[in-house]
XYZ file of C-alpha atoms in Angstrom:
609
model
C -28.048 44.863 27.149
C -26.025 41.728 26.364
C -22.802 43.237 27.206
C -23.812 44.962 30.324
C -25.301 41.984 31.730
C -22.694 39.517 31.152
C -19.709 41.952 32.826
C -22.349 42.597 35.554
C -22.553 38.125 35.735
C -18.570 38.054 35.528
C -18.269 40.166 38.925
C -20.902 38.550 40.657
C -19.556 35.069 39.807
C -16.431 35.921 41.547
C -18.043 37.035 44.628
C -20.240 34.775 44.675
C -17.200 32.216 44.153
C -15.561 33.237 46.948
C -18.473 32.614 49.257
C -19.392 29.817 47.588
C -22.744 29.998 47.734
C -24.440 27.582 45.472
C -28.071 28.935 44.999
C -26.432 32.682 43.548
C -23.974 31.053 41.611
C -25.934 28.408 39.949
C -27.687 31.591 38.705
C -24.826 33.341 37.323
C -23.708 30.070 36.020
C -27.481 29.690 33.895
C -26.608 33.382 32.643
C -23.349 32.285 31.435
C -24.439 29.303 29.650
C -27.170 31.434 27.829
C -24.875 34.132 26.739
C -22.918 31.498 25.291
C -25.747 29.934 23.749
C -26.432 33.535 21.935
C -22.240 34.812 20.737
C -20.082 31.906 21.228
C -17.422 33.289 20.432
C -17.811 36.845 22.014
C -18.549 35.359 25.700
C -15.645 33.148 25.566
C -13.599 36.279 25.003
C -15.061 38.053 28.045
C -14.934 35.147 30.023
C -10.655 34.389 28.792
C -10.174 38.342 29.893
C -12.393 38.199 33.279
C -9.572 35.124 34.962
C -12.928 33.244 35.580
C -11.206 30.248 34.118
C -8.793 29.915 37.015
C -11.664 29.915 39.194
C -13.548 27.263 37.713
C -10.151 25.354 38.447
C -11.425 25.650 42.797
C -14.945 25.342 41.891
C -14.453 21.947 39.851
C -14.592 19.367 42.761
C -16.922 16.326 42.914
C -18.967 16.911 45.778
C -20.249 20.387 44.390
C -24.398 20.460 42.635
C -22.555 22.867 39.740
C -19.977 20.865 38.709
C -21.845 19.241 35.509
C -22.837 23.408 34.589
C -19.123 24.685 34.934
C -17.951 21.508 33.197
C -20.337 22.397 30.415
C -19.358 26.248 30.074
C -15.961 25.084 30.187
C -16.769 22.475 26.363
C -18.966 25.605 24.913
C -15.912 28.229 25.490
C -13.343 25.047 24.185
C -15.224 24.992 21.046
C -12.998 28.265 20.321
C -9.576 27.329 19.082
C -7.911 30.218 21.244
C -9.686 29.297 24.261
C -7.949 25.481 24.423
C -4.881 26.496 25.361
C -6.070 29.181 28.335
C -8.090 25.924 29.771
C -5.122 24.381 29.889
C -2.731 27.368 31.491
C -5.976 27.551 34.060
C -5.117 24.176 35.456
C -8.670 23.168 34.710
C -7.219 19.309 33.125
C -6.825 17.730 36.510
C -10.101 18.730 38.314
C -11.742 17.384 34.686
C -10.311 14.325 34.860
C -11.437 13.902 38.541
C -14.275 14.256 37.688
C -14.732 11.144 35.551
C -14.564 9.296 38.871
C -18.129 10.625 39.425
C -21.025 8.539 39.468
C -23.660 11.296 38.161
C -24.371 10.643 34.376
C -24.941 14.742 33.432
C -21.586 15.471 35.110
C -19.751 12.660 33.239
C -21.745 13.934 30.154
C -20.410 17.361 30.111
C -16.914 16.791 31.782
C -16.147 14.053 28.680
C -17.642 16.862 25.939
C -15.477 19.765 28.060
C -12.312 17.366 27.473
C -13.068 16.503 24.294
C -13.377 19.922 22.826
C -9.980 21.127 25.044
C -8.344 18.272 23.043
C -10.142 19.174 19.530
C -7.017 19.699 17.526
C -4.431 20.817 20.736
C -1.260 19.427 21.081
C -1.438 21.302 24.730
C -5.083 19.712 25.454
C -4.020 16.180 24.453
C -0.657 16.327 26.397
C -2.267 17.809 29.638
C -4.862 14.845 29.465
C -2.415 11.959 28.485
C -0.479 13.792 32.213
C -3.797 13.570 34.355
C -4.373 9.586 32.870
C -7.887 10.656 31.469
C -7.666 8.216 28.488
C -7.557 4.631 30.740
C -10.939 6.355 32.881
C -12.322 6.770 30.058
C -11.885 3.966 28.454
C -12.713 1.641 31.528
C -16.129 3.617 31.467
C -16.576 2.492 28.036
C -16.119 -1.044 29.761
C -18.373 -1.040 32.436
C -21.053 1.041 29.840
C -21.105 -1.015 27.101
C -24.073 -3.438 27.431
C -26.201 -0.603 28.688
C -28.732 0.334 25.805
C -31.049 3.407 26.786
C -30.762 6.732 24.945
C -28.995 8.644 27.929
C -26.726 6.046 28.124
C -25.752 5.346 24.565
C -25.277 9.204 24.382
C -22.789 9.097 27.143
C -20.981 6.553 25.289
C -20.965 8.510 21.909
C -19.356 11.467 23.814
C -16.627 9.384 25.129
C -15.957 7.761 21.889
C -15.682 11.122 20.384
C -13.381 12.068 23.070
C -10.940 9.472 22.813
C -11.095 10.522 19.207
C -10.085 13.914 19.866
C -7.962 12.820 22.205
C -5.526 10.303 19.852
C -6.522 11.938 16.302
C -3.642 11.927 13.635
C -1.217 11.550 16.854
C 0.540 7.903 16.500
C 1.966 7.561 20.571
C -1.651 8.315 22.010
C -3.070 6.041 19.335
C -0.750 3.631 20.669
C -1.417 4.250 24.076
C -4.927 3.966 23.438
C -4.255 0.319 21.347
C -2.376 -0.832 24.739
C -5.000 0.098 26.888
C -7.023 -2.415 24.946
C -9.500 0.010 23.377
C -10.162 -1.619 20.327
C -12.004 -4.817 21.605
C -14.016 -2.748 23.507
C -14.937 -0.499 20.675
C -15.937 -3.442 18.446
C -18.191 -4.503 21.153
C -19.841 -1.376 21.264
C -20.607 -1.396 17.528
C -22.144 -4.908 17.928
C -24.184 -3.716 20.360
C -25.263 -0.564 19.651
C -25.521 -0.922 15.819
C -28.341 0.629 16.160
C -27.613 3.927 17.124
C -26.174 6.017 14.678
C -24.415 8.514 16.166
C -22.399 5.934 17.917
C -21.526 3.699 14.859
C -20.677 6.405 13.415
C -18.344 7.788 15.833
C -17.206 3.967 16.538
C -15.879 4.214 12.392
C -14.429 6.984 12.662
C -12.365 5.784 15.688
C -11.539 2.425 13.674
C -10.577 4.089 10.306
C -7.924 6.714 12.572
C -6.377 3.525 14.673
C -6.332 1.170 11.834
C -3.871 3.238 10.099
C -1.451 2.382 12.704
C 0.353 -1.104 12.527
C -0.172 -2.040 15.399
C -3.847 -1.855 15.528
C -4.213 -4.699 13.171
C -3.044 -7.927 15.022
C -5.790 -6.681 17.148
C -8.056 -6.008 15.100
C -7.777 -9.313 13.708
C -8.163 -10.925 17.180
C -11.715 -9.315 17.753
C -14.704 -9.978 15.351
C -14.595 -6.533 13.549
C -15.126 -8.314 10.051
C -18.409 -9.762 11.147
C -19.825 -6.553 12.120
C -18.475 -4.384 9.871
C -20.454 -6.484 6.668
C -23.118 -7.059 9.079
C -23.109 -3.298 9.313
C -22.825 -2.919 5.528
C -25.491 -4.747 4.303
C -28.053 -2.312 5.966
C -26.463 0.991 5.046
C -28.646 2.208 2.502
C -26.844 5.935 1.703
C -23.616 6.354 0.249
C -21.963 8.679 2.847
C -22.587 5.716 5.281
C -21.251 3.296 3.300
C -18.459 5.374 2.352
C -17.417 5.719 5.726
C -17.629 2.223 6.148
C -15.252 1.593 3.208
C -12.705 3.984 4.574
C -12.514 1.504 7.712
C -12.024 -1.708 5.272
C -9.762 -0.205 3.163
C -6.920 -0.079 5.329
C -8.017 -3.304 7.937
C -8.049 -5.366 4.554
C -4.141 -4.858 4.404
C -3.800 -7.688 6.964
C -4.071 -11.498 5.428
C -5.704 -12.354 8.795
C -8.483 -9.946 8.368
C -8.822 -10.397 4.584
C -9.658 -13.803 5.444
C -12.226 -12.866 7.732
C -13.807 -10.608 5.707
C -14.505 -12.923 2.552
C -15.765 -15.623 5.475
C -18.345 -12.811 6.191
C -19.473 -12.307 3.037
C -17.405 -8.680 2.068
C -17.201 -10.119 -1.293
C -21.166 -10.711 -2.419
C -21.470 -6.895 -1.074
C -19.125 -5.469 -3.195
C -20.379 -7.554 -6.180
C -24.157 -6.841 -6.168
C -22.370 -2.335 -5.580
C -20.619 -3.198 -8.969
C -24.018 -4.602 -10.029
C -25.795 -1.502 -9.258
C -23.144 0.800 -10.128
C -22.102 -0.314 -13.423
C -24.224 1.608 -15.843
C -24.742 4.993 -13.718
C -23.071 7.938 -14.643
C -23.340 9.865 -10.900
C -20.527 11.106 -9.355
C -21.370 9.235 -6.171
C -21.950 6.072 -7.550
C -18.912 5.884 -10.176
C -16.959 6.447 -6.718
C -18.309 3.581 -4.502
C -17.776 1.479 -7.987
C -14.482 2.515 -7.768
C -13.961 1.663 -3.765
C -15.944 -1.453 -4.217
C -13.627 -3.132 -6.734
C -10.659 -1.704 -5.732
C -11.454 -3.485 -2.169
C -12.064 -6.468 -4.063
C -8.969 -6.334 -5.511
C -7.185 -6.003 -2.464
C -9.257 -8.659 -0.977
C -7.145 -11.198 -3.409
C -3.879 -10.035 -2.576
C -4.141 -12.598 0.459
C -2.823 -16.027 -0.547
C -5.872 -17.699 1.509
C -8.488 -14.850 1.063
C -7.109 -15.428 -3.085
C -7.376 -19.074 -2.888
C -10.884 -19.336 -1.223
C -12.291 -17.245 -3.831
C -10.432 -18.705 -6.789
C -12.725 -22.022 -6.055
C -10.270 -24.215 -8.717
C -11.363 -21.760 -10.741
C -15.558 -22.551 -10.724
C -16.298 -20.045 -8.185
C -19.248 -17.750 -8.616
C -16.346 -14.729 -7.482
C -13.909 -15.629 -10.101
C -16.613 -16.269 -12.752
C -18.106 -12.438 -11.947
C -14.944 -10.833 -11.863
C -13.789 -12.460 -15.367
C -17.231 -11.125 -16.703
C -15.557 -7.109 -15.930
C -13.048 -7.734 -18.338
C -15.091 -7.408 -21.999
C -16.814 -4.608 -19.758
C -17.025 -1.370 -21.254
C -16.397 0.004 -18.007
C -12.766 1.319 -17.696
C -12.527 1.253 -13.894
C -14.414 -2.597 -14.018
C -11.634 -3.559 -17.010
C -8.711 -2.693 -14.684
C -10.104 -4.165 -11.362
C -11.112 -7.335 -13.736
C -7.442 -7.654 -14.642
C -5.808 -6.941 -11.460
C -8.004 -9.161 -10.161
C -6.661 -12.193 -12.845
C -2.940 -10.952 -11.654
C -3.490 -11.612 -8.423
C -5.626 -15.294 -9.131
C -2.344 -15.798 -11.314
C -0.057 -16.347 -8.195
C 0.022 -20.189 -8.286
C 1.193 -22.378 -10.978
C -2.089 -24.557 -10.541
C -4.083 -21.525 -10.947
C -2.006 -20.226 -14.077
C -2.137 -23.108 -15.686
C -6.302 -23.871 -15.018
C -6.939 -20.071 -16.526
C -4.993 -20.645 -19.740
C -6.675 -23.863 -20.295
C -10.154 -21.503 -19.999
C -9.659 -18.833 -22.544
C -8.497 -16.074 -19.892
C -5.798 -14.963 -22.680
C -8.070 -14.429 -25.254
C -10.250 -12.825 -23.037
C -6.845 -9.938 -21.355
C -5.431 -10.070 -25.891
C -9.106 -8.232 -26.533
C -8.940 -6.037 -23.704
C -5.255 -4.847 -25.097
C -6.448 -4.236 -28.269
C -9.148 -2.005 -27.225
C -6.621 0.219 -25.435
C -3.745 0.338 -27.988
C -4.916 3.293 -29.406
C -4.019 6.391 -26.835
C -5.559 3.682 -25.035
C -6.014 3.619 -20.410
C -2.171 3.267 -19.296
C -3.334 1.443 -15.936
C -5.529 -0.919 -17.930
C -2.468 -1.768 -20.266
C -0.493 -2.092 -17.376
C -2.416 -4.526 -14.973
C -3.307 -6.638 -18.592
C -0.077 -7.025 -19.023
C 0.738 -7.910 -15.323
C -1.858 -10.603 -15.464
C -0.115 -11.932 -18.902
C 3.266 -12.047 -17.800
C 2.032 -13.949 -14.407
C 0.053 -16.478 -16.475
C 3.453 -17.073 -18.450
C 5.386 -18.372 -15.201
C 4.500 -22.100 -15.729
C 6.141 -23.951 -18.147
C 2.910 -25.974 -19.670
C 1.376 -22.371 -20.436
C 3.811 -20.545 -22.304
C 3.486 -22.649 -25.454
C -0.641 -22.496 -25.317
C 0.142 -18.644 -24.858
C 2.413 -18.210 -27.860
C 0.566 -19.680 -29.958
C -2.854 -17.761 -29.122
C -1.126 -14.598 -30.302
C 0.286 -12.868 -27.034
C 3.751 -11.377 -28.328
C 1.356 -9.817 -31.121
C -0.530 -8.609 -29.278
C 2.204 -7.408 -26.740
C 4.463 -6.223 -29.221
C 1.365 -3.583 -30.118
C 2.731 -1.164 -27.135
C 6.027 -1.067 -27.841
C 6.011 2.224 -28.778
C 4.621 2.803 -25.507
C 6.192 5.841 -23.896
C 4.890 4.955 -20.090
C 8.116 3.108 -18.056
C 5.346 1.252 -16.437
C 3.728 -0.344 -19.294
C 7.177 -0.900 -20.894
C 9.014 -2.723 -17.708
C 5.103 -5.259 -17.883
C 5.954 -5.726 -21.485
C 9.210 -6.506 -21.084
C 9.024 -8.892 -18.141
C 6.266 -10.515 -20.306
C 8.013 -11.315 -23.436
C 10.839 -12.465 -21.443
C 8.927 -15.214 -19.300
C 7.330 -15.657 -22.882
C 10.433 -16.850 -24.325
C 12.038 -18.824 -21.313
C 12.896 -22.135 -23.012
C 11.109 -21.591 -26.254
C 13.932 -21.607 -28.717
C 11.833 -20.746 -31.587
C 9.653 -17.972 -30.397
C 13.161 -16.395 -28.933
C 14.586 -16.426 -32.344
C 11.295 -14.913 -34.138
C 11.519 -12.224 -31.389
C 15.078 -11.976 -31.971
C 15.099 -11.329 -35.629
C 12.655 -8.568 -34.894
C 14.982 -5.444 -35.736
C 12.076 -2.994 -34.433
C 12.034 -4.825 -30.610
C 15.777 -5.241 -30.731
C 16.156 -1.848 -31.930
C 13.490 -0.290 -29.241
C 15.372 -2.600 -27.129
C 18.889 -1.260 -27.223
C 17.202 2.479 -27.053
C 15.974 1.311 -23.346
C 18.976 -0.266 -22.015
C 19.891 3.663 -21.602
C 16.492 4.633 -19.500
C 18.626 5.845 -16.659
C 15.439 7.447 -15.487
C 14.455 4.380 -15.046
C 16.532 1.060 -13.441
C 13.483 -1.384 -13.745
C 12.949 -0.640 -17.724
C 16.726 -0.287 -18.259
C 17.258 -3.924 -16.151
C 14.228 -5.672 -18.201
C 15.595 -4.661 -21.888
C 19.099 -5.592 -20.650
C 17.878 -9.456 -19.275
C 15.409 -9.513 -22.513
C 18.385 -9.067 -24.946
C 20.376 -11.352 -23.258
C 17.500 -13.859 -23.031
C 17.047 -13.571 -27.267
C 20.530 -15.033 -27.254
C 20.633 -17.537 -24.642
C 16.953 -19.403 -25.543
C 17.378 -19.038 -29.446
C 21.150 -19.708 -29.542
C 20.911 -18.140 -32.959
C 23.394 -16.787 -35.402
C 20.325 -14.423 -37.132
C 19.535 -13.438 -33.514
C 23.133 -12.484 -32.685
C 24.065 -10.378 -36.211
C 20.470 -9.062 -35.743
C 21.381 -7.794 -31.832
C 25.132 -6.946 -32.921
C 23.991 -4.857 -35.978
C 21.190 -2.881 -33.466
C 23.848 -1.829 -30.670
C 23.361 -4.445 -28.454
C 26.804 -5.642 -26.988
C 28.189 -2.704 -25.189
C 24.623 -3.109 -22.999
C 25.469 -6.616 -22.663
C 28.775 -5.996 -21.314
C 27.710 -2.941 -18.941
C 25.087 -6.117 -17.781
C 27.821 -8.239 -16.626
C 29.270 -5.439 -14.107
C 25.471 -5.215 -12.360
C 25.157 -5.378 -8.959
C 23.237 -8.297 -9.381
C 24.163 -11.979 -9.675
C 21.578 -13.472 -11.672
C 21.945 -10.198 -14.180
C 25.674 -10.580 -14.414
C 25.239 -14.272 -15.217
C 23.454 -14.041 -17.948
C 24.978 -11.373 -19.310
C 28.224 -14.070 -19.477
C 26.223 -16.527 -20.684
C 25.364 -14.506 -23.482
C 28.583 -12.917 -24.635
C 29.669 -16.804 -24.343
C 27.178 -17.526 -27.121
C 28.082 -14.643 -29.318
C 31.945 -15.585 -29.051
C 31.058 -19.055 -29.915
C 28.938 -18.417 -33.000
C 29.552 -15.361 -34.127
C 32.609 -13.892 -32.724
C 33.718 -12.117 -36.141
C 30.611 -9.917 -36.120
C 31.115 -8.894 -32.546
C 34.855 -8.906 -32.505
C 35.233 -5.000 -32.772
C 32.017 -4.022 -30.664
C 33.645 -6.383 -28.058
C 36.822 -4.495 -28.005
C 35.581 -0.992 -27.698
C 33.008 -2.427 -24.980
C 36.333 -3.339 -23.052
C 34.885 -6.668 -22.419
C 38.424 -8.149 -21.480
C 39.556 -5.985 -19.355
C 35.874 -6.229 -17.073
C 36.434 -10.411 -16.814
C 40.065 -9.587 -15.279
C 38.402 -7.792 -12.733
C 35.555 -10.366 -12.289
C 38.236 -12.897 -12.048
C 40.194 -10.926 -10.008
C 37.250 -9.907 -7.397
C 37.555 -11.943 -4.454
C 33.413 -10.629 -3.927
C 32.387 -12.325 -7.174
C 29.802 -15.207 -7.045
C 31.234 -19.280 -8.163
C 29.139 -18.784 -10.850
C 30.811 -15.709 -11.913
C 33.955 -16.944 -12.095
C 32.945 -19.892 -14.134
C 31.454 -18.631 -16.989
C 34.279 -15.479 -16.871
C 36.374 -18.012 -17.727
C 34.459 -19.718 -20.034
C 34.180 -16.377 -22.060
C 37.819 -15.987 -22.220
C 38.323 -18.927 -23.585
C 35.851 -18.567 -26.114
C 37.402 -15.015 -26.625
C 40.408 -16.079 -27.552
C 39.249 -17.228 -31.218
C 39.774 -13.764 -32.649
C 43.594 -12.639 -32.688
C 42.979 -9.010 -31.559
C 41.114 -10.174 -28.558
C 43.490 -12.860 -27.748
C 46.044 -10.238 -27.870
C 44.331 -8.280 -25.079
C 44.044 -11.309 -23.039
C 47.709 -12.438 -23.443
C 48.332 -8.378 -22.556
C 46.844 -8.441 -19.275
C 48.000 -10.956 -16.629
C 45.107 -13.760 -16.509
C 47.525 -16.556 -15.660
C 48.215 -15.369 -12.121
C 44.348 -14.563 -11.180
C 43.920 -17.923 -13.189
C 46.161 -20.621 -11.177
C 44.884 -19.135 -8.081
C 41.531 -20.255 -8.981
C 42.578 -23.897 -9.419
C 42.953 -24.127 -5.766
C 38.874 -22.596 -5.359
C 36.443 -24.165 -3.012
C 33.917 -24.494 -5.833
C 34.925 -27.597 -7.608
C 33.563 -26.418 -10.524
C 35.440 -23.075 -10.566
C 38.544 -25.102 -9.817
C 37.877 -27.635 -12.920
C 37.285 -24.688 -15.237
C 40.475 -22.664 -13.241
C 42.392 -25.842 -14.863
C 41.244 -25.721 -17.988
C 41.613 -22.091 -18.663
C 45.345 -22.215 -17.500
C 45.772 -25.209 -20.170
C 44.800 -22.919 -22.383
C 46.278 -19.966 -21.969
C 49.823 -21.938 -21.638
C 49.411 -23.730 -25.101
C 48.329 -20.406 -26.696
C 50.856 -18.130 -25.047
């Protein structure tokens, strides 16, 4: 019966087409919509193999009574993925888009839904409508809509939404497009005023969360009051999925400082504390999750210098006092935010030096050593982040020494993660800046010099090999030790120390130099022959030699020579290669102090020739 019917309605309609008579067709037009309504899928086939498509194209014009029915077979056949493309070859984008000029609300209605579903997903769709200029009708509509508050209304509004969405989904130039058209004030308007509704919100978040991905989107964002709503918004969502939505549209707007800022000022912050309040002790799926979210967007939250600093409070705020409470936790995910959180508080000196004088070590030294034992790498990790940032000022790294944190950091050195090695390294070496005796203790330590030497060869791995290599060299330089030197000599250490003075970096290479000047001052027997297969004299005569290399290069290259040429084999090398020419040339250097030294050096290699 079905199929008889409908071929029967597919001739008629194309009679009746031609003589465009509107009683018969609006009757074919009904038959169509309920076949539809029955097999999708199968009418859209019949009606893609009939060439009634290209008709509709004729039919589609404004001052027709069936323009809102063919503009709503046209969205049920679109629903099919193969039937976007045939709308499109049917030229039925332009008489669509016309359409939005109407002033009837149905035919608005189902023309945004029919354009909407033609752009679900189609490169085609979406390029055809970007051609007709759909997107700035739409969006005016949006405009002149807004304020308007009745169901029929705030329906129409929901479709256009979605078809905007549709429109610019996952494709960054329409996003854009839609960005410079202004879209996103008007959206936020929308979701202020029609908070609500919920299948508007909802489609209002989804648009946010796709054009807040983009770049661009934020300075705008940040100019509109999207914060304000979006916690306004928050605080009555009772189910997850809602709020999880929500969260997806924070997540990536709270990458902008601006916007962080405006989000603690609306109260983000208390939300997300009373989740991790509620959360803490469940063991559901959903709610370990929005724990999760909530604290990691809390920790984002402080990555913003002001956002950081409002919340820090000197230190008494209710924020900082909660968020130091997650660290004794025995909640893994709450133990990691908690010390993330104290890394990112730990990004001023006065806020460093205010925590130590608290207890916060004591507090991130327990939380170690309840994850030394195959303990949570990313809770080692961000501990030791917040340590090494709460060494920076000078004041705190005597307090931290002596509350036990190289004990307590030496614990992971057997440590096989690269990421927990380069935080422990970069922690014992602020540790030690200037603190003669705790760099000698350190130094001494055959198992760290040892472990040490093994990974200044991580090749796999430049910011572990770089940290053991500026470590070493900082044993040496704060201690100035003999022990430290024999102890680093015995272990391997100098051939790293001399690969360290060829790094591309300046501050590496320097104190590399200053280093091997040390050893060659106090213990240049010991290091003699480890100095001469390292081919240390030959690397200074380039240095010297390099017109590229830094003042400061040059200085203490020279300075090492010098030194160097206390041991007769070494002095031998020196005398071998031709150092006084690259030498006198430096006397005449712009650097006063690489000329002074240039002067001195050339004394010396004279008398000694």
């Amino acid at each position: 019966m079905f199929q008889d019917n409908l071929s029967d309605t597919l001739k008629k309609l194309k009679i009746t087409a031609v003589d465009r008579t509107e009683d018969s067709l609006e009757g074919c037009l009904d038959c169509l919509l309920q076949a539809l309504a029955q097999n999708n899928m199968e009418t859209s086939e019949k009606i893609q193999g009939s060439g009634i498509l290209q008709l509709f194209a004729s039919l589609l014009i404004p001052q027709s009574s069936c323009s809102a029915k063919i503009a709503n077979i046209i969205a049920e056949v679109a629903k099919n993925e193969f039937m976007r493309i045939p709308c499109v070859d049917a030229g039925l984008i332009s008489p669509l888009v016309q359409l939005l000029n109407s002033k009837d609300q149905e035919v608005l209605l189902q023309t945004g839904r029919a354009l909407g579903n033609i752009c679900y997903d189609s490169h085609e769709g979406r390029s055809a409508v970007d051609q007709a200029g759909g997107a700035q009708i739409v969006i005016d509509h949006l405009r002149s809509l807004c304020s308007i508050t009745d169901p029929a209304n705030e329906k129409l509004l929901t479709v256009f939404c979605g078809m905007l969405m549709n429109y610019s989904n996952e494709n960054d130039s329409l996003q854009a497009q839609l960005i410079n058209m202004g879209v996103i004030p008007t959206l936020v308007k929308l979701l202020g005023i029609h908070c609500q509704n919920a299948a508007l919100t909802e489609m209002c978040l989804v648009a946010f969360g796709n054009l807040a991905e983009l770049e661009s989107s934020k300075e705008q964002f940040a100019s509109t009051n999207i914060a304000e709503e979006l916690v306004k918004l928050f605080k009555k969502q009772i189910e997850h999925d809602k709020r999880e939505m929500i969260f997806e549209v924070l997540a990536p707007l709270a990458e902008n400082d601006a916007i962080k800022l405006q989000l603690v000022e609306a109260g983000l912050v208390e939300c997300l504390l009373e989740i991790v309040q509620q959360k803490v002790d469940s063991d559901k799926e959903d709610d370990i999750a929005e724990l999760k979210t909530a604290s990691d967007l809390m920790v984002l939250l402080l990555l913003g210098d002001e956002s950081m600093q409002k919340l820090f409070e000197g230190g008494k705020g209710n924020v900082f006092q909660r968020v130091l409470s997650w660290i004794p936790s025995n909640n893994h995910q709450l133990q990691l935010a908690g010390a993330l959180a104290i890394a990112n508080f730990a990004r001023n000196d006065g806020n460093c030096i205010h925590m130590v004088d608290n207890g916060i070590v004591e507090k991130l030294t327990d939380l170690l050593d309840r994850h030394v034992e195959d303990g949570n790498v990313t809770v080692q990790h961000a501990a030791l982040s917040a340590l090494r940032n709460l060494a920076i000022p000078v004041v705190n790294k005597a307090k931290m020494l002596s509350a036990g944190v190289t004990e307590a950091v030496l614990k992971f050195l057997k440590s096989e993660m690269p990421p927990v090695q380069f935080k422990l390294l970069g922690t014992l070496r602020m540790l030690i800046d200037a603190q003669a005796e705790a760099a000698e203790q350190l130094g001494k330590n055959v198992k760290l010099v040892e472990r040490l030497v093994e990974w200044c060869e991580a090749k796999d791995h430049a910011g572990v090999m770089g940290e053991s290599n500026r470590l070493l060299s900082a044993l040496i330089r704060h201690s100035k030790s003999k022990d430290v030197i024999k102890t680093i000599v015995q272990s391997g250490g100098i051939k790293h120390l001399v690969t360290m003075a060829t790094s591309e970096h300046v501050i590496m290479q320097n104190e590399a130099l200053v280093a091997l000047a040390l050893i060659a001052a106090l213990e240049l027997g010991t290091a003699e022959k480890d100095i001469e297969s390292a081919k240390l004299v030959q690397i200074l005569h380039k240095l010297l030699a390099d017109e590229r290399s830094a003042p400061e290069i040059k200085y203490n290259s020279m300075v090492l020579i010098c030194a160097l040429m206390g041991s007769e084999s070494l002095h031998k090398e020196v005398q071998d290669l031709a150092f006084l020419d690259v030498v006198s040339k430096l006397r005449s250097h712009e650097n006063k102090s690489v000329a002074q030294q240039a002067s001195l050096t050339e004394q010396r290699l004279t008398v000694e020739s």
